[in-house]
PDB file of C-alpha atoms and ligand atoms in Angstrom:
ATOM      1  CA  MET A   1     113.166 206.726 279.603  1.00 68.00           C
ATOM      2  CA  LEU A   2     114.882 205.326 276.512  1.00 77.00           C
ATOM      3  CA  ARG A   3     115.324 201.623 277.197  1.00 88.00           C
ATOM      4  CA  HIS A   4     117.524 199.514 274.873  1.00 95.00           C
ATOM      5  CA  ILE A   5     117.567 195.748 275.087  1.00 96.00           C
ATOM      6  CA  ILE A   6     121.120 194.798 274.317  1.00 96.00           C
ATOM      7  CA  SER A   7     122.235 192.083 276.803  1.00 94.00           C
ATOM      8  CA  MET A   8     120.788 189.884 279.642  1.00 92.00           C
ATOM      9  CA  ARG A   9     123.431 191.518 281.920  1.00 89.00           C
ATOM     10  CA  ASP A  10     121.302 194.734 281.696  1.00 91.00           C
ATOM     11  CA  PHE A  11     118.342 193.061 283.474  1.00 93.00           C
ATOM     12  CA  SER A  12     117.765 192.252 287.035  1.00 95.00           C
ATOM     13  CA  ARG A  13     115.889 189.168 288.055  1.00 96.00           C
ATOM     14  CA  ASP A  14     113.018 191.174 289.046  1.00 97.00           C
ATOM     15  CA  GLU A  15     112.675 192.848 285.694  1.00 96.00           C
ATOM     16  CA  ILE A  16     112.860 189.500 283.966  1.00 97.00           C
ATOM     17  CA  ASP A  17     110.075 188.223 286.235  1.00 97.00           C
ATOM     18  CA  ILE A  18     107.927 191.322 285.152  1.00 97.00           C
ATOM     19  CA  ILE A  19     108.555 190.686 281.392  1.00 97.00           C
ATOM     20  CA  LEU A  20     107.704 186.956 281.813  1.00 98.00           C
ATOM     21  CA  ALA A  21     104.488 187.789 283.542  1.00 98.00           C
ATOM     22  CA  LYS A  22     103.638 190.376 281.015  1.00 98.00           C
ATOM     23  CA  ALA A  23     104.135 187.812 278.225  1.00 98.00           C
ATOM     24  CA  LYS A  24     101.721 185.511 279.894  1.00 98.00           C
ATOM     25  CA  GLU A  25      99.107 188.166 279.778  1.00 98.00           C
ATOM     26  CA  PHE A  26      99.894 188.707 275.947  1.00 98.00           C
ATOM     27  CA  GLU A  27      99.549 185.020 275.222  1.00 98.00           C
ATOM     28  CA  PRO A  28      95.931 185.275 274.044  1.00 98.00           C
ATOM     29  CA  ILE A  29      96.727 188.250 271.754  1.00 98.00           C
ATOM     30  CA  ALA A  30      99.603 186.209 270.345  1.00 98.00           C
ATOM     31  CA  ARG A  31      97.011 183.441 269.493  1.00 97.00           C
ATOM     32  CA  GLY A  32      94.870 185.928 267.713  1.00 96.00           C
ATOM     33  CA  LYS A  33      92.752 188.006 270.029  1.00 97.00           C
ATOM     34  CA  GLU A  34      92.592 191.610 268.834  1.00 96.00           C
ATOM     35  CA  SER A  35      94.570 194.368 270.349  1.00 97.00           C
ATOM     36  CA  ASN A  36      95.240 197.965 269.458  1.00 97.00           C
ATOM     37  CA  LEU A  37      97.936 198.532 272.133  1.00 97.00           C
ATOM     38  CA  LEU A  38     100.519 199.619 269.580  1.00 97.00           C
ATOM     39  CA  SER A  39      98.226 201.172 267.118  1.00 97.00           C
ATOM     40  CA  GLY A  40     100.054 204.283 265.643  1.00 97.00           C
ATOM     41  CA  LYS A  41     103.557 202.853 266.402  1.00 97.00           C
ATOM     42  CA  ILE A  42     106.192 201.686 263.761  1.00 98.00           C
ATOM     43  CA  LEU A  43     108.792 199.186 264.451  1.00 98.00           C
ATOM     44  CA  ALA A  44     111.807 199.004 262.047  1.00 98.00           C
ATOM     45  CA  THR A  45     113.597 195.706 261.430  1.00 98.00           C
ATOM     46  CA  LEU A  46     117.310 195.777 260.349  1.00 98.00           C
ATOM     47  CA  PHE A  47     118.740 192.242 259.746  1.00 98.00           C
ATOM     48  CA  TYR A  48     122.249 192.166 258.379  1.00 97.00           C
ATOM     49  CA  GLU A  49     122.251 188.339 258.867  1.00 94.00           C
ATOM     50  CA  PRO A  50     119.603 185.827 257.976  1.00 94.00           C
ATOM     51  CA  SER A  51     116.651 185.051 260.262  1.00 96.00           C
ATOM     52  CA  THR A  52     113.343 183.504 260.139  1.00 97.00           C
ATOM     53  CA  ARG A  53     111.971 183.217 263.758  1.00 98.00           C
ATOM     54  CA  THR A  54     113.222 186.436 265.204  1.00 98.00           C
ATOM     55  CA  ARG A  55     112.328 188.696 262.358  1.00 98.00           C
ATOM     56  CA  LEU A  56     108.893 187.110 261.755  1.00 98.00           C
ATOM     57  CA  SER A  57     107.927 186.719 265.513  1.00 98.00           C
ATOM     58  CA  PHE A  58     108.703 190.482 265.974  1.00 98.00           C
ATOM     59  CA  GLU A  59     106.554 191.229 263.023  1.00 98.00           C
ATOM     60  CA  THR A  60     103.857 189.132 264.169  1.00 98.00           C
ATOM     61  CA  ALA A  61     104.183 190.607 267.654  1.00 98.00           C
ATOM     62  CA  MET A  62     103.942 194.093 266.346  1.00 98.00           C
ATOM     63  CA  LYS A  63     101.071 193.497 263.976  1.00 98.00           C
ATOM     64  CA  ARG A  64      98.987 191.608 266.416  1.00 98.00           C
ATOM     65  CA  LEU A  65      99.323 194.556 268.807  1.00 98.00           C
ATOM     66  CA  GLY A  66      97.950 196.862 266.076  1.00 98.00           C
ATOM     67  CA  GLY A  67     101.359 198.425 265.102  1.00 98.00           C
ATOM     68  CA  LYS A  68     103.140 198.497 261.740  1.00 98.00           C
ATOM     69  CA  VAL A  69     106.489 197.313 260.654  1.00 98.00           C
ATOM     70  CA  ILE A  70     109.060 198.724 258.215  1.00 98.00           C
ATOM     71  CA  ASP A  71     111.889 196.500 257.077  1.00 97.00           C
ATOM     72  CA  LEU A  72     115.375 197.440 255.687  1.00 96.00           C
ATOM     73  CA  GLY A  73     115.070 194.633 253.400  1.00 94.00           C
ATOM     74  CA  SER A  74     118.044 192.716 252.082  1.00 93.00           C
ATOM     75  CA  ILE A  75     121.429 194.609 252.585  1.00 92.00           C
ATOM     76  CA  GLU A  76     122.049 194.547 248.918  1.00 92.00           C
ATOM     77  CA  SER A  77     118.916 196.454 248.094  1.00 92.00           C
ATOM     78  CA  SER A  78     119.629 199.073 250.774  1.00 94.00           C
ATOM     79  CA  SER A  79     122.096 201.904 251.031  1.00 94.00           C
ATOM     80  CA  VAL A  80     124.267 199.739 253.171  1.00 93.00           C
ATOM     81  CA  ALA A  81     125.529 198.314 249.807  1.00 94.00           C
ATOM     82  CA  LYS A  82     126.654 201.799 248.978  1.00 96.00           C
ATOM     83  CA  GLY A  83     128.863 201.952 252.096  1.00 96.00           C
ATOM     84  CA  GLU A  84     126.495 203.704 254.483  1.00 96.00           C
ATOM     85  CA  SER A  85     127.715 203.046 258.073  1.00 97.00           C
ATOM     86  CA  LEU A  86     125.588 201.377 260.743  1.00 97.00           C
ATOM     87  CA  ALA A  87     125.662 204.648 262.906  1.00 98.00           C
ATOM     88  CA  ASP A  88     124.221 206.714 259.917  1.00 98.00           C
ATOM     89  CA  THR A  89     121.632 203.987 259.196  1.00 98.00           C
ATOM     90  CA  ILE A  90     120.514 203.984 262.747  1.00 98.00           C
ATOM     91  CA  ARG A  91     120.417 207.793 263.005  1.00 98.00           C
ATOM     92  CA  VAL A  92     118.188 207.838 259.833  1.00 98.00           C
ATOM     93  CA  ILE A  93     115.801 205.050 260.799  1.00 98.00           C
ATOM     94  CA  GLY A  94     115.289 206.666 264.198  1.00 97.00           C
ATOM     95  CA  ASN A  95     113.376 209.386 262.261  1.00 97.00           C
ATOM     96  CA  TYR A  96     110.964 206.730 260.839  1.00 98.00           C
ATOM     97  CA  ALA A  97     110.223 204.446 263.665  1.00 98.00           C
ATOM     98  CA  ASP A  98     109.556 204.213 267.275  1.00 97.00           C
ATOM     99  CA  ALA A  99     111.954 201.293 267.972  1.00 98.00           C
ATOM    100  CA  ILE A 100     114.583 199.320 265.977  1.00 98.00           C
ATOM    101  CA  VAL A 101     115.290 195.703 265.926  1.00 98.00           C
ATOM    102  CA  LEU A 102     118.892 194.944 264.837  1.00 98.00           C
ATOM    103  CA  ARG A 103     120.663 191.790 263.922  1.00 98.00           C
ATOM    104  CA  HIS A 104     124.313 192.232 262.873  1.00 97.00           C
ATOM    105  CA  PRO A 105     127.229 189.877 262.437  1.00 95.00           C
ATOM    106  CA  ARG A 106     129.665 192.020 264.527  1.00 96.00           C
ATOM    107  CA  GLU A 107     129.781 191.510 268.275  1.00 94.00           C
ATOM    108  CA  GLY A 108     128.985 194.725 270.061  1.00 96.00           C
ATOM    109  CA  ALA A 109     127.118 196.281 267.086  1.00 98.00           C
ATOM    110  CA  ALA A 110     123.735 196.630 268.923  1.00 98.00           C
ATOM    111  CA  ARG A 111     125.485 198.414 271.854  1.00 97.00           C
ATOM    112  CA  MET A 112     127.243 200.753 269.330  1.00 98.00           C
ATOM    113  CA  ALA A 113     123.943 201.378 267.519  1.00 98.00           C
ATOM    114  CA  ALA A 114     122.169 202.196 270.843  1.00 97.00           C
ATOM    115  CA  ASP A 115     124.673 204.966 271.259  1.00 97.00           C
ATOM    116  CA  TYR A 116     123.528 206.529 268.034  1.00 97.00           C
ATOM    117  CA  SER A 117     119.909 205.989 268.381  1.00 97.00           C
ATOM    118  CA  ASN A 118     117.156 208.282 269.572  1.00 96.00           C
ATOM    119  CA  VAL A 119     114.694 205.367 269.741  1.00 97.00           C
ATOM    120  CA  PRO A 120     114.997 201.974 271.625  1.00 97.00           C
ATOM    121  CA  VAL A 121     117.300 199.523 270.028  1.00 98.00           C
ATOM    122  CA  ILE A 122     116.579 195.724 270.595  1.00 98.00           C
ATOM    123  CA  ASN A 123     119.583 193.461 269.912  1.00 97.00           C
ATOM    124  CA  ALA A 124     118.290 190.534 267.814  1.00 97.00           C
ATOM    125  CA  GLY A 125     121.693 188.997 267.881  1.00 95.00           C
ATOM    126  CA  ASP A 126     125.331 190.541 267.550  1.00 95.00           C
ATOM    127  CA  GLY A 127     127.668 188.090 266.010  1.00 89.00           C
ATOM    128  CA  ALA A 128     128.848 185.490 268.577  1.00 84.00           C
ATOM    129  CA  GLY A 129     127.895 187.955 271.268  1.00 87.00           C
ATOM    130  CA  HIS A 130     124.264 187.974 272.736  1.00 90.00           C
ATOM    131  CA  HIS A 131     120.615 187.403 271.855  1.00 94.00           C
ATOM    132  CA  PRO A 132     118.668 188.624 274.795  1.00 95.00           C
ATOM    133  CA  THR A 133     115.325 188.241 273.341  1.00 97.00           C
ATOM    134  CA  GLN A 134     115.876 184.697 272.483  1.00 97.00           C
ATOM    135  CA  THR A 135     116.949 184.205 276.061  1.00 97.00           C
ATOM    136  CA  LEU A 136     113.685 185.778 277.390  1.00 98.00           C
ATOM    137  CA  LEU A 137     111.630 183.487 275.332  1.00 98.00           C
ATOM    138  CA  ASP A 138     113.788 180.503 276.495  1.00 98.00           C
ATOM    139  CA  LEU A 139     113.138 181.413 280.113  1.00 98.00           C
ATOM    140  CA  TYR A 140     109.535 181.654 279.297  1.00 98.00           C
ATOM    141  CA  THR A 141     109.384 178.357 277.800  1.00 98.00           C
ATOM    142  CA  ILE A 142     111.108 176.935 280.928  1.00 98.00           C
ATOM    143  CA  MET A 143     108.383 178.625 283.064  1.00 98.00           C
ATOM    144  CA  ARG A 144     105.583 177.373 281.034  1.00 98.00           C
ATOM    145  CA  GLU A 145     106.716 173.792 280.169  1.00 98.00           C
ATOM    146  CA  SER A 146     108.985 173.067 283.239  1.00 98.00           C
ATOM    147  CA  SER A 147     109.990 174.804 286.411  1.00 97.00           C
ATOM    148  CA  PHE A 148     112.855 177.135 287.715  1.00 97.00           C
ATOM    149  CA  SER A 149     112.631 175.332 291.118  1.00 96.00           C
ATOM    150  CA  GLY A 150     115.812 173.117 291.322  1.00 96.00           C
ATOM    151  CA  LEU A 151     116.322 173.403 287.643  1.00 97.00           C
ATOM    152  CA  ARG A 152     118.934 171.202 286.152  1.00 97.00           C
ATOM    153  CA  ILE A 153     119.768 172.084 282.598  1.00 98.00           C
ATOM    154  CA  ALA A 154     122.380 170.996 280.044  1.00 98.00           C
ATOM    155  CA  LEU A 155     123.452 173.429 277.400  1.00 98.00           C
ATOM    156  CA  VAL A 156     124.664 171.213 274.545  1.00 97.00           C
ATOM    157  CA  GLY A 157     126.633 171.913 271.316  1.00 95.00           C
ATOM    158  CA  ASP A 158     128.463 175.037 270.129  1.00 94.00           C
ATOM    159  CA  LEU A 159     129.096 176.969 273.334  1.00 95.00           C
ATOM    160  CA  LYS A 160     131.807 178.944 271.856  1.00 93.00           C
ATOM    161  CA  TYR A 161     130.063 180.609 268.959  1.00 90.00           C
ATOM    162  CA  GLY A 162     126.389 180.216 270.068  1.00 89.00           C
ATOM    163  CA  ARG A 163     125.204 183.591 271.190  1.00 88.00           C
ATOM    164  CA  THR A 164     121.795 182.139 272.550  1.00 92.00           C
ATOM    165  CA  VAL A 165     123.713 180.002 275.208  1.00 94.00           C
ATOM    166  CA  HIS A 166     125.868 182.973 276.186  1.00 92.00           C
ATOM    167  CA  SER A 167     122.976 185.104 277.062  1.00 91.00           C
ATOM    168  CA  LEU A 168     120.990 182.197 278.519  1.00 96.00           C
ATOM    169  CA  ALA A 169     123.840 181.163 280.862  1.00 95.00           C
ATOM    170  CA  TYR A 170     123.949 184.691 282.398  1.00 94.00           C
ATOM    171  CA  ALA A 171     120.156 184.541 282.886  1.00 95.00           C
ATOM    172  CA  LEU A 172     120.151 181.098 284.390  1.00 96.00           C
ATOM    173  CA  SER A 173     122.756 182.063 286.932  1.00 95.00           C
ATOM    174  CA  MET A 174     120.159 184.531 288.288  1.00 95.00           C
ATOM    175  CA  TYR A 175     117.668 181.566 288.720  1.00 95.00           C
ATOM    176  CA  HIS A 176     120.194 179.483 290.489  1.00 94.00           C
ATOM    177  CA  ALA A 177     119.975 176.749 287.938  1.00 96.00           C
ATOM    178  CA  ASP A 178     122.382 173.880 287.988  1.00 96.00           C
ATOM    179  CA  MET A 179     124.080 174.060 284.671  1.00 97.00           C
ATOM    180  CA  THR A 180     126.036 171.442 282.848  1.00 97.00           C
ATOM    181  CA  LEU A 181     127.970 172.612 279.759  1.00 97.00           C
ATOM    182  CA  VAL A 182     128.293 169.922 277.123  1.00 97.00           C
ATOM    183  CA  SER A 183     130.598 170.504 274.126  1.00 95.00           C
ATOM    184  CA  PRO A 184     133.537 169.361 272.193  1.00 94.00           C
ATOM    185  CA  ARG A 185     136.704 170.805 273.849  1.00 93.00           C
ATOM    186  CA  GLN A 186     137.157 173.127 270.912  1.00 91.00           C
ATOM    187  CA  LEU A 187     133.738 174.667 271.310  1.00 93.00           C
ATOM    188  CA  GLN A 188     133.528 175.166 274.975  1.00 94.00           C
ATOM    189  CA  MET A 189     131.891 178.313 276.597  1.00 95.00           C
ATOM    190  CA  PRO A 190     134.476 181.204 276.472  1.00 94.00           C
ATOM    191  CA  GLU A 191     136.600 181.577 279.637  1.00 95.00           C
ATOM    192  CA  VAL A 192     135.411 185.158 280.219  1.00 94.00           C
ATOM    193  CA  ILE A 193     131.741 184.100 280.378  1.00 93.00           C
ATOM    194  CA  LYS A 194     132.483 181.063 282.621  1.00 94.00           C
ATOM    195  CA  LYS A 195     134.571 183.413 284.994  1.00 94.00           C
ATOM    196  CA  ASP A 196     131.576 185.886 285.092  1.00 92.00           C
ATOM    197  CA  LEU A 197     129.182 183.020 285.873  1.00 93.00           C
ATOM    198  CA  LYS A 198     131.195 181.676 288.712  1.00 92.00           C
ATOM    199  CA  LYS A 199     131.690 185.235 290.032  1.00 92.00           C
ATOM    200  CA  GLN A 200     127.868 185.426 290.263  1.00 89.00           C
ATOM    201  CA  GLY A 201     127.828 182.191 292.159  1.00 90.00           C
ATOM    202  CA  ALA A 202     126.714 179.977 289.283  1.00 90.00           C
ATOM    203  CA  SER A 203     126.852 176.256 289.629  1.00 87.00           C
ATOM    204  CA  ILE A 204     128.476 174.937 286.447  1.00 94.00           C
ATOM    205  CA  ARG A 205     130.266 171.943 285.352  1.00 95.00           C
ATOM    206  CA  GLU A 206     131.631 170.805 281.960  1.00 97.00           C
ATOM    207  CA  THR A 207     131.758 167.631 280.035  1.00 97.00           C
ATOM    208  CA  THR A 208     132.081 166.316 276.477  1.00 96.00           C
ATOM    209  CA  SER A 209     129.600 163.579 277.073  1.00 95.00           C
ATOM    210  CA  ILE A 210     125.926 163.949 276.632  1.00 95.00           C
ATOM    211  CA  GLU A 211     125.355 160.395 277.711  1.00 95.00           C
ATOM    212  CA  GLU A 212     126.695 161.282 281.008  1.00 94.00           C
ATOM    213  CA  VAL A 213     124.049 164.075 281.543  1.00 96.00           C
ATOM    214  CA  VAL A 214     120.886 162.961 279.806  1.00 96.00           C
ATOM    215  CA  SER A 215     119.538 161.034 282.889  1.00 97.00           C
ATOM    216  CA  ASP A 216     120.237 163.852 285.238  1.00 96.00           C
ATOM    217  CA  VAL A 217     118.658 166.892 283.775  1.00 98.00           C
ATOM    218  CA  ASP A 218     115.179 168.513 283.465  1.00 98.00           C
ATOM    219  CA  VAL A 219     116.155 170.448 280.408  1.00 98.00           C
ATOM    220  CA  LEU A 220     118.306 169.628 277.325  1.00 98.00           C
ATOM    221  CA  TYR A 221     118.984 172.977 275.556  1.00 98.00           C
ATOM    222  CA  VAL A 222     120.566 171.764 272.178  1.00 97.00           C
ATOM    223  CA  THR A 223     122.221 174.192 269.710  1.00 96.00           C
ATOM    224  CA  ARG A 224     123.451 174.010 266.158  1.00 93.00           C
ATOM    225  CA  ILE A 225     127.206 174.182 265.427  1.00 91.00           C
ATOM    226  CA  GLN A 226     127.499 177.676 264.144  1.00 85.00           C
ATOM    227  CA  LYS A 227     129.017 176.883 260.705  1.00 86.00           C
ATOM    228  CA  GLU A 228     129.133 180.670 259.635  1.00 84.00           C
ATOM    229  CA  ARG A 229     131.369 181.627 262.612  1.00 84.00           C
ATOM    230  CA  PHE A 230     134.124 179.236 261.956  1.00 87.00           C
ATOM    231  CA  PRO A 231     137.216 180.961 260.437  1.00 85.00           C
ATOM    232  CA  ASP A 232     138.297 177.817 258.793  1.00 86.00           C
ATOM    233  CA  PRO A 233     135.676 175.598 257.107  1.00 85.00           C
ATOM    234  CA  ALA A 234     137.775 172.522 257.705  1.00 84.00           C
ATOM    235  CA  GLU A 235     137.443 173.127 261.335  1.00 84.00           C
ATOM    236  CA  TYR A 236     133.669 173.245 261.000  1.00 80.00           C
ATOM    237  CA  GLN A 237     133.744 169.944 259.180  1.00 86.00           C
ATOM    238  CA  LYS A 238     135.511 168.271 262.113  1.00 83.00           C
ATOM    239  CA  MET A 239     132.938 169.472 264.630  1.00 83.00           C
ATOM    240  CA  ALA A 240     129.795 168.912 262.493  1.00 83.00           C
ATOM    241  CA  GLY A 241     127.691 166.240 263.888  1.00 81.00           C
ATOM    242  CA  SER A 242     129.289 166.159 267.295  1.00 84.00           C
ATOM    243  CA  TYR A 243     126.016 165.529 269.132  1.00 90.00           C
ATOM    244  CA  ARG A 244     122.801 164.107 267.955  1.00 94.00           C
ATOM    245  CA  ILE A 245     119.676 163.675 270.079  1.00 97.00           C
ATOM    246  CA  THR A 246     118.141 160.387 269.172  1.00 97.00           C
ATOM    247  CA  GLY A 247     115.217 158.087 270.526  1.00 97.00           C
ATOM    248  CA  GLU A 248     117.925 155.742 271.676  1.00 97.00           C
ATOM    249  CA  LEU A 249     119.716 158.519 273.904  1.00 97.00           C
ATOM    250  CA  LEU A 250     116.331 159.450 275.384  1.00 97.00           C
ATOM    251  CA  GLU A 251     115.769 155.926 276.737  1.00 97.00           C
ATOM    252  CA  LYS A 252     117.767 157.089 279.699  1.00 94.00           C
ATOM    253  CA  ALA A 253     115.889 160.440 280.090  1.00 97.00           C
ATOM    254  CA  ARG A 254     113.903 161.510 283.099  1.00 97.00           C
ATOM    255  CA  ASP A 255     110.184 161.504 282.705  1.00 97.00           C
ATOM    256  CA  ASN A 256     109.855 165.299 283.137  1.00 97.00           C
ATOM    257  CA  LEU A 257     112.766 166.080 280.480  1.00 98.00           C
ATOM    258  CA  ILE A 258     111.950 168.813 277.966  1.00 98.00           C
ATOM    259  CA  ILE A 259     114.137 169.332 275.008  1.00 98.00           C
ATOM    260  CA  MET A 260     114.659 172.969 273.788  1.00 98.00           C
ATOM    261  CA  HIS A 261     116.473 174.425 270.855  1.00 98.00           C
ATOM    262  CA  PRO A 262     116.515 178.070 269.562  1.00 97.00           C
ATOM    263  CA  LEU A 263     116.364 176.574 265.973  1.00 97.00           C
ATOM    264  CA  PRO A 264     117.198 176.463 263.100  1.00 95.00           C
ATOM    265  CA  ARG A 265     118.458 172.813 263.632  1.00 95.00           C
ATOM    266  CA  VAL A 266     120.601 171.098 261.111  1.00 91.00           C
ATOM    267  CA  ASP A 267     121.146 167.382 262.223  1.00 91.00           C
ATOM    268  CA  GLU A 268     121.567 167.709 266.025  1.00 95.00           C
ATOM    269  CA  ILE A 269     118.018 166.471 266.752  1.00 97.00           C
ATOM    270  CA  ASP A 270     116.713 163.456 264.907  1.00 97.00           C
ATOM    271  CA  PRO A 271     113.271 164.351 263.437  1.00 97.00           C
ATOM    272  CA  ALA A 272     111.867 161.214 265.072  1.00 98.00           C
ATOM    273  CA  VAL A 273     112.306 163.029 268.276  1.00 98.00           C
ATOM    274  CA  ASP A 274     109.752 165.680 267.384  1.00 98.00           C
ATOM    275  CA  ARG A 275     106.960 163.184 268.076  1.00 97.00           C
ATOM    276  CA  THR A 276     108.202 162.290 271.569  1.00 97.00           C
ATOM    277  CA  LYS A 277     106.700 163.838 274.735  1.00 97.00           C
ATOM    278  CA  TYR A 278     110.100 165.614 275.341  1.00 98.00           C
ATOM    279  CA  ALA A 279     110.108 167.902 272.117  1.00 98.00           C
ATOM    280  CA  ARG A 280     109.341 171.594 273.055  1.00 98.00           C
ATOM    281  CA  TYR A 281     111.350 173.509 270.433  1.00 98.00           C
ATOM    282  CA  PHE A 282     108.283 174.265 268.115  1.00 98.00           C
ATOM    283  CA  GLN A 283     106.359 175.472 271.028  1.00 98.00           C
ATOM    284  CA  GLN A 284     109.380 177.505 272.163  1.00 98.00           C
ATOM    285  CA  SER A 285     109.334 179.295 268.780  1.00 98.00           C
ATOM    286  CA  PHE A 286     105.725 180.344 269.336  1.00 98.00           C
ATOM    287  CA  TYR A 287     106.554 181.713 272.681  1.00 98.00           C
ATOM    288  CA  GLY A 288     108.741 184.206 270.947  1.00 98.00           C
ATOM    289  CA  VAL A 289     105.603 186.074 269.995  1.00 98.00           C
ATOM    290  CA  PRO A 290     104.255 186.857 273.454  1.00 98.00           C
ATOM    291  CA  VAL A 291     107.636 187.580 274.853  1.00 98.00           C
ATOM    292  CA  ARG A 292     108.470 190.049 272.065  1.00 98.00           C
ATOM    293  CA  MET A 293     104.946 191.642 272.575  1.00 98.00           C
ATOM    294  CA  ALA A 294     105.903 192.267 276.180  1.00 98.00           C
ATOM    295  CA  LEU A 295     109.273 193.713 275.084  1.00 97.00           C
ATOM    296  CA  LEU A 296     107.798 195.952 272.442  1.00 98.00           C
ATOM    297  CA  ALA A 297     105.174 197.276 274.823  1.00 97.00           C
ATOM    298  CA  MET A 298     107.911 197.996 277.334  1.00 95.00           C
ATOM    299  CA  ALA A 299     110.151 199.622 274.652  1.00 95.00           C
ATOM    300  CA  MET A 300     107.296 201.799 273.317  1.00 93.00           C
ATOM    301  CA  GLU A 301     106.192 202.505 276.916  1.00 83.00           C
ATOM    302  CA  ALA A 302     102.750 201.132 276.167  1.00 73.00           C
ATOM    303  CA  ALA A 303     102.668 198.668 279.225  1.00 62.00           C
TER     304      ALA A 303
HETATM  305  N1  LIG B   1     116.486 181.433 266.977  1.00 56.56           N
HETATM  306  C1  LIG B   1     116.787 182.306 266.162  1.00 56.56           C
HETATM  307  O1  LIG B   1     117.307 183.279 266.419  1.00 56.56           O
HETATM  308  O2  LIG B   1     116.283 182.001 264.877  1.00 56.56           O
HETATM  309  P1  LIG B   1     116.525 182.789 263.611  1.00 56.56           P
HETATM  310  O3  LIG B   1     117.843 182.993 263.335  1.00 56.56           O
HETATM  311  O4  LIG B   1     115.614 182.147 262.489  1.00 56.56           O
HETATM  312  O5  LIG B   1     115.918 184.210 263.845  1.00 56.56           O
END
C-alpha cells in the first residue's frame, strides 16, 4: 500500500511505537554497520526551503541502507525556476524514484503533493504546518534519553510558527504527557491546535515565564523564533531573544532534566549549556538517522 508520511495525525500510538522500536534496531547501521536493505532503491529529495539536518540525515539514512539519492538541487537551477508547478514536478520525479522527501514553504504542500504522487511522499516540513519526521526523532530522543512515563515537558519559544512543536504536541498527547506551553503572548500555539489537543484529552497549560516551569519539567524543548515566517520584520525584532537558556536558569533544574532543540539554534541556548549534563540536542540530531531509516524502510516496504 502507498503510505505517505504527512502529519502525526495520520499515525496511531501503536504505529509510532513500532517505528521507534524499528529505529532502535537500525541504530548500529546508523553508526556505520553495513546494510544492503535498500539496495536498488532511489530516494528523491526536494527542498524548496533551506535544510541541513533533515536533508543530510535522510541522505545518510538512505546511503547507509545501501540505497541511492537524487536531489533536485537549488530551486534556481531546476525547472521550478521556469514556472513548473509542484504537481507536475512530483508527477515527473515519481518516474525516477521510489520515494520523495519534500520540504516546501507552503502549509499543505506535502498533502497536495501526495495527491499527485505514485510513490510515497514524506513531509520534511510544510511552512508553519507540520514536520512529522522531526517529531518521530524527538519522540525517539525522549525514549532513549528520558522516559514517557509521567513525562512533564515544556515546549518553549515560537509556538505559533514553529512546525516542529505543532507536530510534537499532537504526538505527546498520545503519550499522555503533561505539557506546558511557554511563549510570548504573540507567539502562542494556534487556537485550532490547542482545541484539538484538548479534545484528545491532553493536559496543557500556558505561561510566558520559563522561570516558572524550569524546576518542574523532565524535558525542555526549546525552539527558535521563526524569523522567515514573520510578515513584518519589525515584529520579529520585538520577539527576538524572548527566551535564553543559560547556566543560571538551569540552577533550578531537576537532576534528570534534558534539553532538546530541533536546531538550528540562533541565540536561545547559551553555548555554555552545551557542556552541561542537560544538553541532548546534538544527540537528538544523530537520532534523525535511525528514525529516518525506519521510515524509509517502511515507505519502501523493506521492513
Ligand atoms: N530540525 C530541522 O528540520 O533542521 P533543518 O532545517 O536543518 O533540516
